[in-house]
CSV table of C-alpha atoms in Angstrom, one decimal:
chain,number,residue,atom,x,y,z
A,1,MET,CA,195.3,102.6,112.4
A,2,LEU,CA,198.0,101.5,114.7
A,3,THR,CA,198.2,104.9,116.4
A,4,GLU,CA,193.8,105.3,116.6
A,5,ASP,CA,194.5,101.8,118.5
A,6,VAL,CA,196.9,103.5,120.9
A,7,GLN,CA,195.2,107.1,121.5
A,8,PRO,CA,193.0,105.5,124.7
A,9,PHE,CA,195.7,104.6,126.2
A,10,VAL,CA,198.1,107.1,125.7
A,11,LYS,CA,194.9,109.2,127.4
A,12,GLU,CA,195.0,106.7,130.1
A,13,GLY,CA,198.2,107.6,130.8
A,14,ASP,CA,197.8,110.9,130.8
A,15,THR,CA,195.3,110.5,133.1
A,16,VAL,CA,196.4,108.7,135.9
A,17,LEU,CA,199.8,110.8,135.5
A,18,SER,CA,198.2,114.1,136.1
A,19,GLU,CA,195.7,112.9,138.8
A,20,HIS,CA,199.4,111.8,140.4
A,21,ASP,CA,200.5,115.4,139.7
A,22,ARG,CA,197.7,116.4,141.9
A,23,VAL,CA,198.4,114.3,144.7
A,24,TRP,CA,202.0,115.3,144.8
A,25,ALA,CA,200.8,118.5,145.0
A,26,LEU,CA,197.7,119.6,147.1
A,27,VAL,CA,198.5,116.5,150.1
A,28,PRO,CA,199.1,117.9,153.2
A,29,ASP,CA,202.2,115.8,154.6
A,30,ILE,CA,205.7,115.8,153.5
A,31,LEU,CA,206.0,114.1,150.0
A,32,ALA,CA,209.5,113.0,149.1
A,33,ILE,CA,212.0,110.9,147.3
A,34,ALA,CA,216.0,110.1,149.0
A,35,SER,CA,218.6,109.0,148.2
A,36,HIS,CA,220.2,105.9,149.7
A,37,GLU,CA,222.6,108.2,151.9
A,38,GLY,CA,220.1,110.9,152.7
A,39,CYS,CA,219.4,113.0,149.7
A,40,PHE,CA,216.5,114.6,148.8
A,41,LEU,CA,215.7,114.5,144.7
A,42,ARG,CA,212.7,115.6,145.1
A,43,VAL,CA,210.2,117.0,147.3
A,44,ASN,CA,206.4,118.3,147.7
A,45,PRO,CA,205.2,121.3,148.0
A,46,ALA,CA,204.4,120.8,151.7
A,47,PHE,CA,208.0,119.9,151.7
A,48,SER,CA,207.8,124.2,152.2
A,49,ASP,CA,205.0,124.6,153.8
A,50,ILE,CA,205.8,123.1,157.0
A,51,LEU,CA,210.3,123.3,157.1
A,52,GLY,CA,209.8,126.3,155.0
A,53,TRP,CA,212.5,125.2,152.5
A,54,THR,CA,211.8,125.8,148.7
A,55,GLU,CA,212.9,122.4,146.3
A,56,LYS,CA,215.6,123.8,145.4
A,57,GLU,CA,216.6,124.3,148.4
A,58,ALA,CA,215.7,120.7,150.0
A,59,THR,CA,217.4,119.4,147.1
A,60,ARG,CA,220.4,120.7,148.1
A,61,ASN,CA,220.3,119.6,151.9
A,62,SER,CA,219.5,115.6,153.0
A,63,LEU,CA,217.9,114.7,156.3
A,64,GLN,CA,221.5,114.4,158.1
A,65,THR,CA,222.1,118.0,158.1
A,66,LEU,CA,218.3,118.8,158.5
A,67,VAL,CA,218.2,116.7,161.5
A,68,HIS,CA,218.8,117.7,165.2
A,69,PRO,CA,222.0,117.2,166.3
A,70,GLU,CA,221.0,114.0,168.8
A,71,GLN,CA,219.1,112.3,166.7
A,72,GLU,CA,221.9,111.7,164.0
A,73,GLU,CA,223.0,108.1,164.8
A,74,THR,CA,219.3,106.8,165.4
A,75,LEU,CA,219.1,108.4,161.9
A,76,VAL,CA,222.3,106.8,160.2
A,77,GLY,CA,221.0,102.9,161.6
A,78,GLN,CA,217.1,104.0,160.4
A,79,LEU,CA,219.0,104.9,157.1
A,80,GLU,CA,220.5,101.5,157.0
A,81,ASN,CA,217.3,99.9,158.3
A,82,LEU,CA,215.9,101.3,155.2
A,83,GLY,CA,218.9,99.9,152.6
A,84,ARG,CA,218.1,96.2,154.2
A,85,GLY,CA,213.9,96.3,152.5
A,86,LEU,CA,213.1,97.1,155.7
A,87,PRO,CA,210.4,99.5,156.0
A,88,MET,CA,210.1,102.3,158.4
A,89,GLN,CA,207.4,103.1,160.2
A,90,ARG,CA,206.3,106.7,162.1
A,91,PHE,CA,209.6,107.1,163.1
A,92,GLU,CA,209.7,110.9,164.6
A,93,LEU,CA,212.7,113.0,163.7
A,94,ARG,CA,213.1,116.5,164.7
A,95,LEU,CA,214.3,118.5,161.3
A,96,LEU,CA,215.6,122.0,161.3
A,97,HIS,CA,213.1,125.1,160.0
A,98,LYS,CA,214.9,127.6,157.5
A,99,THR,CA,213.6,130.1,160.2
A,100,GLY,CA,215.6,128.7,162.9
A,101,GLY,CA,213.9,126.2,165.6
A,102,TYR,CA,213.1,122.2,164.7
A,103,ARG,CA,209.7,120.5,163.8
A,104,TRP,CA,208.8,117.0,164.7
A,105,ILE,CA,208.0,114.7,162.2
A,106,SER,CA,206.8,111.8,161.4
A,107,TRP,CA,208.2,109.3,158.9
A,108,SER,CA,206.8,106.5,157.0
A,109,ALA,CA,209.4,105.1,154.1
A,110,THR,CA,209.8,102.2,152.2
A,111,ARG,CA,212.8,101.6,150.3
A,112,LYS,CA,212.1,101.4,146.0
A,113,GLY,CA,215.1,100.1,143.8
A,114,ASP,CA,218.0,103.1,144.2
A,115,CYS,CA,215.5,105.2,145.9
A,116,PHE,CA,213.7,105.4,149.1
A,117,TYR,CA,210.0,106.7,148.7
A,118,LEU,CA,209.0,108.8,153.0
A,119,VAL,CA,206.0,110.5,153.5
A,120,GLY,CA,206.1,112.9,156.8
A,121,ARG,CA,203.7,113.9,158.7
A,122,ASP,CA,203.9,117.6,161.0
A,123,VAL,CA,203.6,116.1,164.2
A,124,THR,CA,204.6,119.4,166.2
A,125,TRP,CA,201.7,120.4,168.2
A,126,GLU,CA,201.0,116.9,169.0
A,127,LYS,CA,204.4,117.0,170.9
A,128,GLU,CA,203.9,120.3,171.9
A,129,ALA,CA,200.3,119.6,173.3
A,130,ALA,CA,201.4,116.2,174.7
A,131,ALA,CA,205.1,118.5,177.0
A,132,ALA,CA,202.1,120.8,177.7
A,133,ARG,CA,199.9,117.7,179.8
A,134,HIS,CA,202.5,116.0,181.1
A,135,SER,CA,204.3,119.8,182.9
A,136,ILE,CA,200.5,120.2,184.1
A,137,GLN,CA,200.3,116.9,185.3
A,138,GLY,CA,203.8,117.1,186.8
A,139,ALA,CA,202.4,120.7,188.4
A,140,LEU,CA,199.8,118.3,190.2
A,141,TYR,CA,200.9,115.3,191.3
A,142,GLN,CA,203.6,117.7,192.7
A,143,ALA,CA,201.0,120.1,194.3
A,144,GLN,CA,199.7,116.4,195.3
A,145,LYS,CA,202.3,115.1,197.0
A,146,MET,CA,203.6,118.4,198.9
A,147,GLU,CA,199.7,118.1,200.5
A,148,ALA,CA,200.8,114.3,201.1
A,149,LEU,CA,203.6,114.8,202.5
A,150,SER,CA,201.7,117.4,205.2
A,151,GLN,CA,199.6,114.9,206.3
A,152,LEU,CA,202.2,112.5,206.5
A,153,ALA,CA,204.6,114.8,208.5
A,154,GLY,CA,202.0,115.7,210.8
A,155,ARG,CA,200.6,112.5,211.9
A,156,ILE,CA,203.7,110.3,211.6
A,157,SER,CA,205.7,113.3,214.5
A,158,HIS,CA,203.1,112.3,217.2
A,159,ASP,CA,203.7,109.1,216.0
A,160,ILE,CA,207.3,109.3,216.8
A,161,ASN,CA,206.7,111.2,219.8
A,162,ASN,CA,205.1,108.7,221.4
A,163,LEU,CA,207.8,106.0,220.3
A,164,LEU,CA,210.4,108.2,221.8
A,165,THR,CA,208.3,108.7,224.9
A,166,SER,CA,208.9,105.1,225.2
A,167,ILE,CA,212.4,105.2,225.2
A,168,VAL,CA,212.9,107.8,227.3
A,169,PHE,CA,211.0,106.0,230.0
A,170,GLY,CA,212.5,102.6,229.6
A,171,LEU,CA,216.1,104.2,230.0
A,172,ASP,CA,214.6,106.7,232.9
A,173,LEU,CA,214.1,102.9,234.6
A,174,LEU,CA,216.5,101.4,233.9
A,175,ASN,CA,219.0,104.1,234.8
A,176,ARG,CA,217.3,104.5,238.1
A,177,ARG,CA,217.5,100.3,238.8
A,178,LEU,CA,221.3,100.2,238.1
A,179,ALA,CA,221.3,103.1,239.9
A,180,SER,CA,219.9,101.3,243.2
A,181,GLY,CA,221.4,98.1,241.5
A,182,ARG,CA,217.8,95.8,241.0
A,183,VAL,CA,220.0,94.3,237.9
A,184,GLN,CA,217.0,91.8,237.9
A,185,GLU,CA,214.8,92.1,234.1
A,186,LEU,CA,217.1,94.7,232.7
A,187,ASP,CA,217.0,92.3,229.4
A,188,GLN,CA,213.2,93.2,229.5
A,189,LEU,CA,213.5,97.0,229.5
A,190,ILE,CA,216.1,97.1,227.2
A,191,GLU,CA,214.0,94.7,224.7
A,192,VAL,CA,211.8,97.8,224.8
A,193,ALA,CA,214.1,100.6,224.2
A,194,LEU,CA,215.7,98.3,221.6
A,195,THR,CA,212.1,97.9,220.0
A,196,SER,CA,210.7,101.5,220.0
A,197,ALA,CA,213.5,102.5,218.5
A,198,GLN,CA,213.4,100.3,215.6
A,199,ARG,CA,210.3,101.3,215.1
A,200,ALA,CA,211.4,105.2,215.5
A,201,THR,CA,213.8,104.2,212.6
A,202,ASP,CA,211.3,102.3,210.1
A,203,ARG,CA,209.2,105.0,210.6
A,204,THR,CA,211.3,107.8,209.4
A,205,GLN,CA,212.3,105.6,207.0
A,206,GLN,CA,208.7,105.3,205.3
A,207,LEU,CA,208.4,108.5,205.7
A,208,LEU,CA,212.0,108.7,203.4
A,209,ALA,CA,210.9,106.6,200.7
A,210,PHE,CA,207.4,107.9,200.4
A,211,ALA,CA,210.4,111.8,199.8
A,212,ARG,CA,211.8,109.7,196.9
A,213,LYS,CA,215.0,110.5,198.6
A,214,GLN,CA,215.9,106.8,200.6
A,215,PRO,CA,218.7,105.2,198.7
A,216,LEU,CA,217.7,102.0,196.8
A,217,ASP,CA,220.3,99.4,196.1
A,218,ILE,CA,218.8,99.0,192.3
A,219,ARG,CA,220.2,95.6,190.4
A,220,PRO,CA,218.9,93.3,188.1
A,221,VAL,CA,216.5,91.0,189.8
A,222,ASP,CA,214.8,87.5,188.8
A,223,VAL,CA,211.3,87.9,189.5
A,224,ASN,CA,210.5,84.2,189.0
A,225,GLN,CA,213.3,82.7,192.0
A,226,LEU,CA,212.3,86.0,194.5
A,227,ILE,CA,209.5,84.6,194.3
A,228,THR,CA,210.2,81.0,194.5
A,229,GLN,CA,212.9,81.8,197.4
A,230,LEU,CA,209.8,83.9,199.2
A,231,LEU,CA,207.3,81.0,199.2
A,232,PRO,CA,207.0,80.5,202.8
A,233,GLU,CA,206.7,83.9,203.9
A,234,LEU,CA,203.9,84.4,202.0
A,235,GLU,CA,201.8,81.4,202.7
A,236,GLN,CA,202.4,83.0,206.1
A,237,SER,CA,201.3,86.0,204.9
A,238,LEU,CA,197.9,84.8,203.8
A,239,GLY,CA,197.3,82.6,205.6
A,240,THR,CA,196.7,78.8,206.1
A,241,GLN,CA,192.9,79.8,205.2
A,242,ASN,CA,193.9,81.2,201.9
A,243,ARG,CA,195.0,79.1,198.7
A,244,LEU,CA,197.9,81.2,196.3
A,245,SER,CA,198.5,79.6,193.5
A,246,VAL,CA,201.9,80.8,191.3
A,247,ASP,CA,202.2,81.2,187.5
A,248,THR,CA,205.6,82.3,186.7
A,249,SER,CA,205.8,82.3,182.9
A,250,GLU,CA,209.5,81.6,181.5
A,251,GLY,CA,211.5,83.3,179.8
A,252,ILE,CA,211.1,85.7,182.2
A,253,TRP,CA,213.5,89.1,181.7
A,254,LEU,CA,215.3,90.8,184.6
A,255,ALA,CA,213.7,93.4,186.3
A,256,SER,CA,216.4,96.8,187.6
A,257,SER,CA,214.4,96.6,191.0
A,258,ASP,CA,215.6,96.7,194.5
A,259,ARG,CA,215.8,93.2,195.7
A,260,LEU,CA,214.3,93.4,200.2
A,261,HIS,CA,212.6,95.8,199.2
A,262,LEU,CA,210.7,94.0,196.6
A,263,GLU,CA,210.2,90.9,198.7
A,264,ASN,CA,208.7,93.6,201.5
A,265,THR,CA,206.1,94.7,198.4
A,266,LEU,CA,205.0,91.1,197.8
A,267,ILE,CA,204.3,90.5,201.4
A,268,GLN,CA,202.7,94.0,202.2
A,269,LEU,CA,200.6,93.0,199.6
A,270,MET,CA,199.8,89.3,200.7
A,271,THR,CA,199.0,90.9,204.0
A,272,ASN,CA,196.2,93.2,202.6
A,273,ALA,CA,195.0,90.7,200.3
A,274,ARG,CA,193.9,88.0,203.5
A,275,GLU,CA,192.9,90.9,205.5
A,276,ALA,CA,190.4,92.1,202.1
A,277,MET,CA,189.7,87.7,202.3
A,278,PRO,CA,187.8,87.6,205.6
A,279,GLU,CA,186.1,84.8,205.0
A,280,GLY,CA,189.1,82.3,202.8
A,281,GLY,CA,190.0,83.0,199.6
A,282,SER,CA,192.5,82.5,196.7
A,283,VAL,CA,195.0,84.8,195.4
A,284,THR,CA,196.8,84.3,191.9
A,285,LEU,CA,200.3,85.4,192.2
A,286,SER,CA,201.6,85.8,188.5
A,287,THR,CA,204.9,86.8,186.2
A,288,SER,CA,204.9,88.2,182.3
A,289,ASN,CA,207.1,90.0,180.4
A,290,ALA,CA,205.1,93.3,179.0
A,291,HIS,CA,205.9,96.2,176.7
A,292,LEU,CA,204.5,99.8,177.3
A,293,ASP,CA,203.3,101.6,174.2
A,294,ALA,CA,203.2,105.5,174.1
A,295,ALA,CA,199.5,105.0,174.5
A,296,ALA,CA,200.1,102.5,177.3
A,297,THR,CA,202.3,105.1,179.6
A,298,GLU,CA,200.1,108.2,178.1
A,299,GLY,CA,199.3,109.8,181.2
A,300,CYS,CA,201.2,108.2,183.6
A,301,ILE,CA,203.7,111.1,185.2
A,302,GLY,CA,206.9,109.7,185.1
A,303,LEU,CA,207.0,106.2,183.2
A,304,GLU,CA,208.8,105.6,180.0
A,305,PRO,CA,207.5,103.5,176.7
A,306,GLY,CA,209.3,100.4,176.6
A,307,ASP,CA,209.8,97.0,178.3
A,308,TYR,CA,209.0,96.7,181.4
A,309,VAL,CA,208.6,93.1,184.0
A,310,GLN,CA,205.0,92.6,185.2
A,311,ILE,CA,204.6,91.2,188.6
A,312,SER,CA,200.8,90.4,188.9
A,313,LEU,CA,198.6,88.9,192.5
A,314,LYS,CA,194.6,88.3,192.2
A,315,ASP,CA,192.2,87.9,195.6
A,316,SER,CA,188.7,86.7,195.2
A,317,GLY,CA,188.4,89.2,198.2
A,318,ILE,CA,185.9,91.9,198.9
A,319,GLY,CA,187.1,94.3,196.2
A,320,MET,CA,187.2,98.2,196.7
A,321,PRO,CA,184.4,100.6,195.7
A,322,HIS,CA,185.4,103.6,193.5
A,323,ALA,CA,186.0,106.0,196.2
A,324,VAL,CA,188.3,104.1,198.0
A,325,LEU,CA,190.1,103.1,194.8
A,326,GLU,CA,191.1,107.0,194.1
A,327,ARG,CA,192.4,107.2,197.7
A,328,VAL,CA,194.8,103.9,198.2
A,329,PHE,CA,198.2,105.5,197.2
A,330,ASP,CA,196.7,108.3,199.9
A,331,PRO,CA,199.5,108.3,203.2
A,332,PHE,CA,197.8,107.5,206.4
A,333,PHE,CA,194.4,106.3,204.2
A,334,THR,CA,192.7,103.6,205.6
A,335,THR,CA,189.4,101.5,205.9
A,336,LYS,CA,190.2,100.2,209.1
A,337,PRO,CA,188.2,101.6,212.4
A,338,ALA,CA,191.0,103.3,214.7
A,339,SER,CA,193.9,101.5,216.0
A,340,GLY,CA,197.1,102.4,215.7
A,341,ASP,CA,197.6,101.6,212.0
A,342,VAL,CA,199.8,104.1,209.7
A,343,GLY,CA,198.0,103.3,207.2
A,344,LEU,CA,201.2,103.6,205.1
A,345,GLY,CA,201.1,99.9,203.0
A,346,LEU,CA,199.9,101.2,199.6
A,347,SER,CA,201.5,104.5,199.9
A,348,MET,CA,205.4,103.3,200.8
A,349,ILE,CA,204.6,100.3,197.8
A,350,TYR,CA,204.0,103.9,195.6
A,351,GLY,CA,206.7,105.6,196.5
A,352,PHE,CA,208.8,102.5,196.1
A,353,VAL,CA,208.2,101.4,192.7
A,354,ARG,CA,208.2,104.8,190.8
A,355,GLN,CA,211.9,105.6,193.1
A,356,VAL,CA,212.8,103.1,190.5
A,357,ARG,CA,211.6,104.2,187.5
A,358,GLY,CA,208.2,101.8,187.8
A,359,HIS,CA,204.6,102.1,187.4
A,360,VAL,CA,202.1,100.6,189.6
A,361,ARG,CA,198.2,99.9,188.9
A,362,ILE,CA,194.8,98.6,190.5
A,363,ASP,CA,191.9,97.6,189.3
A,364,SER,CA,188.9,96.7,191.8
A,365,GLU,CA,185.5,96.4,192.1
A,366,LEU,CA,183.2,95.9,194.9
A,367,GLY,CA,182.3,92.0,195.6
A,368,ARG,CA,184.8,91.4,193.0
A,369,GLY,CA,188.2,91.1,194.4
A,370,THR,CA,191.5,93.6,193.7
A,371,LEU,CA,194.1,93.0,190.8
A,372,VAL,CA,197.7,94.9,191.6
A,373,ARG,CA,200.1,95.2,189.0
A,374,LEU,CA,203.6,96.0,189.7
A,375,TYR,CA,205.3,96.8,186.6
A,376,PHE,CA,209.6,97.0,186.9
A,377,PRO,CA,211.8,98.2,183.8
A,378,ARG,CA,213.8,95.4,181.9
A,379,SER,CA,217.1,95.2,183.0
A,380,ASP,CA,219.9,96.2,180.7
A,381,GLY,CA,222.6,93.8,182.0
A,382,ASN,CA,222.6,90.5,184.5
A,383,GLU,CA,225.7,91.5,186.7
A,384,GLY,CA,225.4,91.4,189.9
A,385,VAL,CA,221.7,89.8,189.6
A,386,HIS,CA,220.1,89.6,192.8
């Protein structure tokens, strides 16, 4: 009688086990049970489908024996975290395929008792596609950069030629006056020559910065302190008819940047904001910490996922239409009438921020103002803070 009573439960248990085995065998992702040392105790057929190793061969190996040498230390840290009961979520490892080469596997795992239970998804195709896309984007960026540099060289050579003409004229006049004994007002001629020489030097520095060859003094920078100290210059650049609000968040990380170039960048952006508000308006300057994941950095050439210090500048100006927004980083592009302005402001900012491995994002809409966001990598240390 007792046997008849438990029979339904036995059948139900067999059904559950049968379903478990079916899932284990048919699921396309790797399912594995491993020891705390990372040795495989059991793997499903997908392990062989993806990595080529049979179950028997797999149990003679471990994560450590199959992982790419560059990721060995990282794997050890992940296994230690798992041993402490911390789950593993979408941790990507390159594992050796039986026929050679490596496959990218995205792992999720948890600890239960003395074992680790792992699920691995083959993301090799996605990785290769992303690498190919990055390569194409890099080639496109390089082509655009070369075209921009060609325009830059052509236009700036004319500007420098005019400056050199002014210098030569001033020095020639100075020489003739000295030869004739006329020493009055020589200081004015010298000042004109020096001013023109400095402008020519500035143009050269602009070329170098845009080409990413100008050396920078990259150190940890306290952006909140920088903004506080720079406030008088920022207000002067913005003009008296406009209002500046500053919102610096507490606990801001140190940014990896060049302090002098960052100061010039903020002053330039403040000048741009003033020009975008001919009838007056307001600007909000703020700081915050930002973590950019892979999704946030996708499509941003040279920008790696990680921690960044964000500086935002929002104005209430006239804004920009989409056609203008697409060209704001082009050298010499300007919406101003011809007036001698070479139009290097935003392209210079772009070149500088890229050089420190940061990012610039501009959002704008006609009639609704402009938001500029600067992202600078979080500094690892605090020695030599600017």
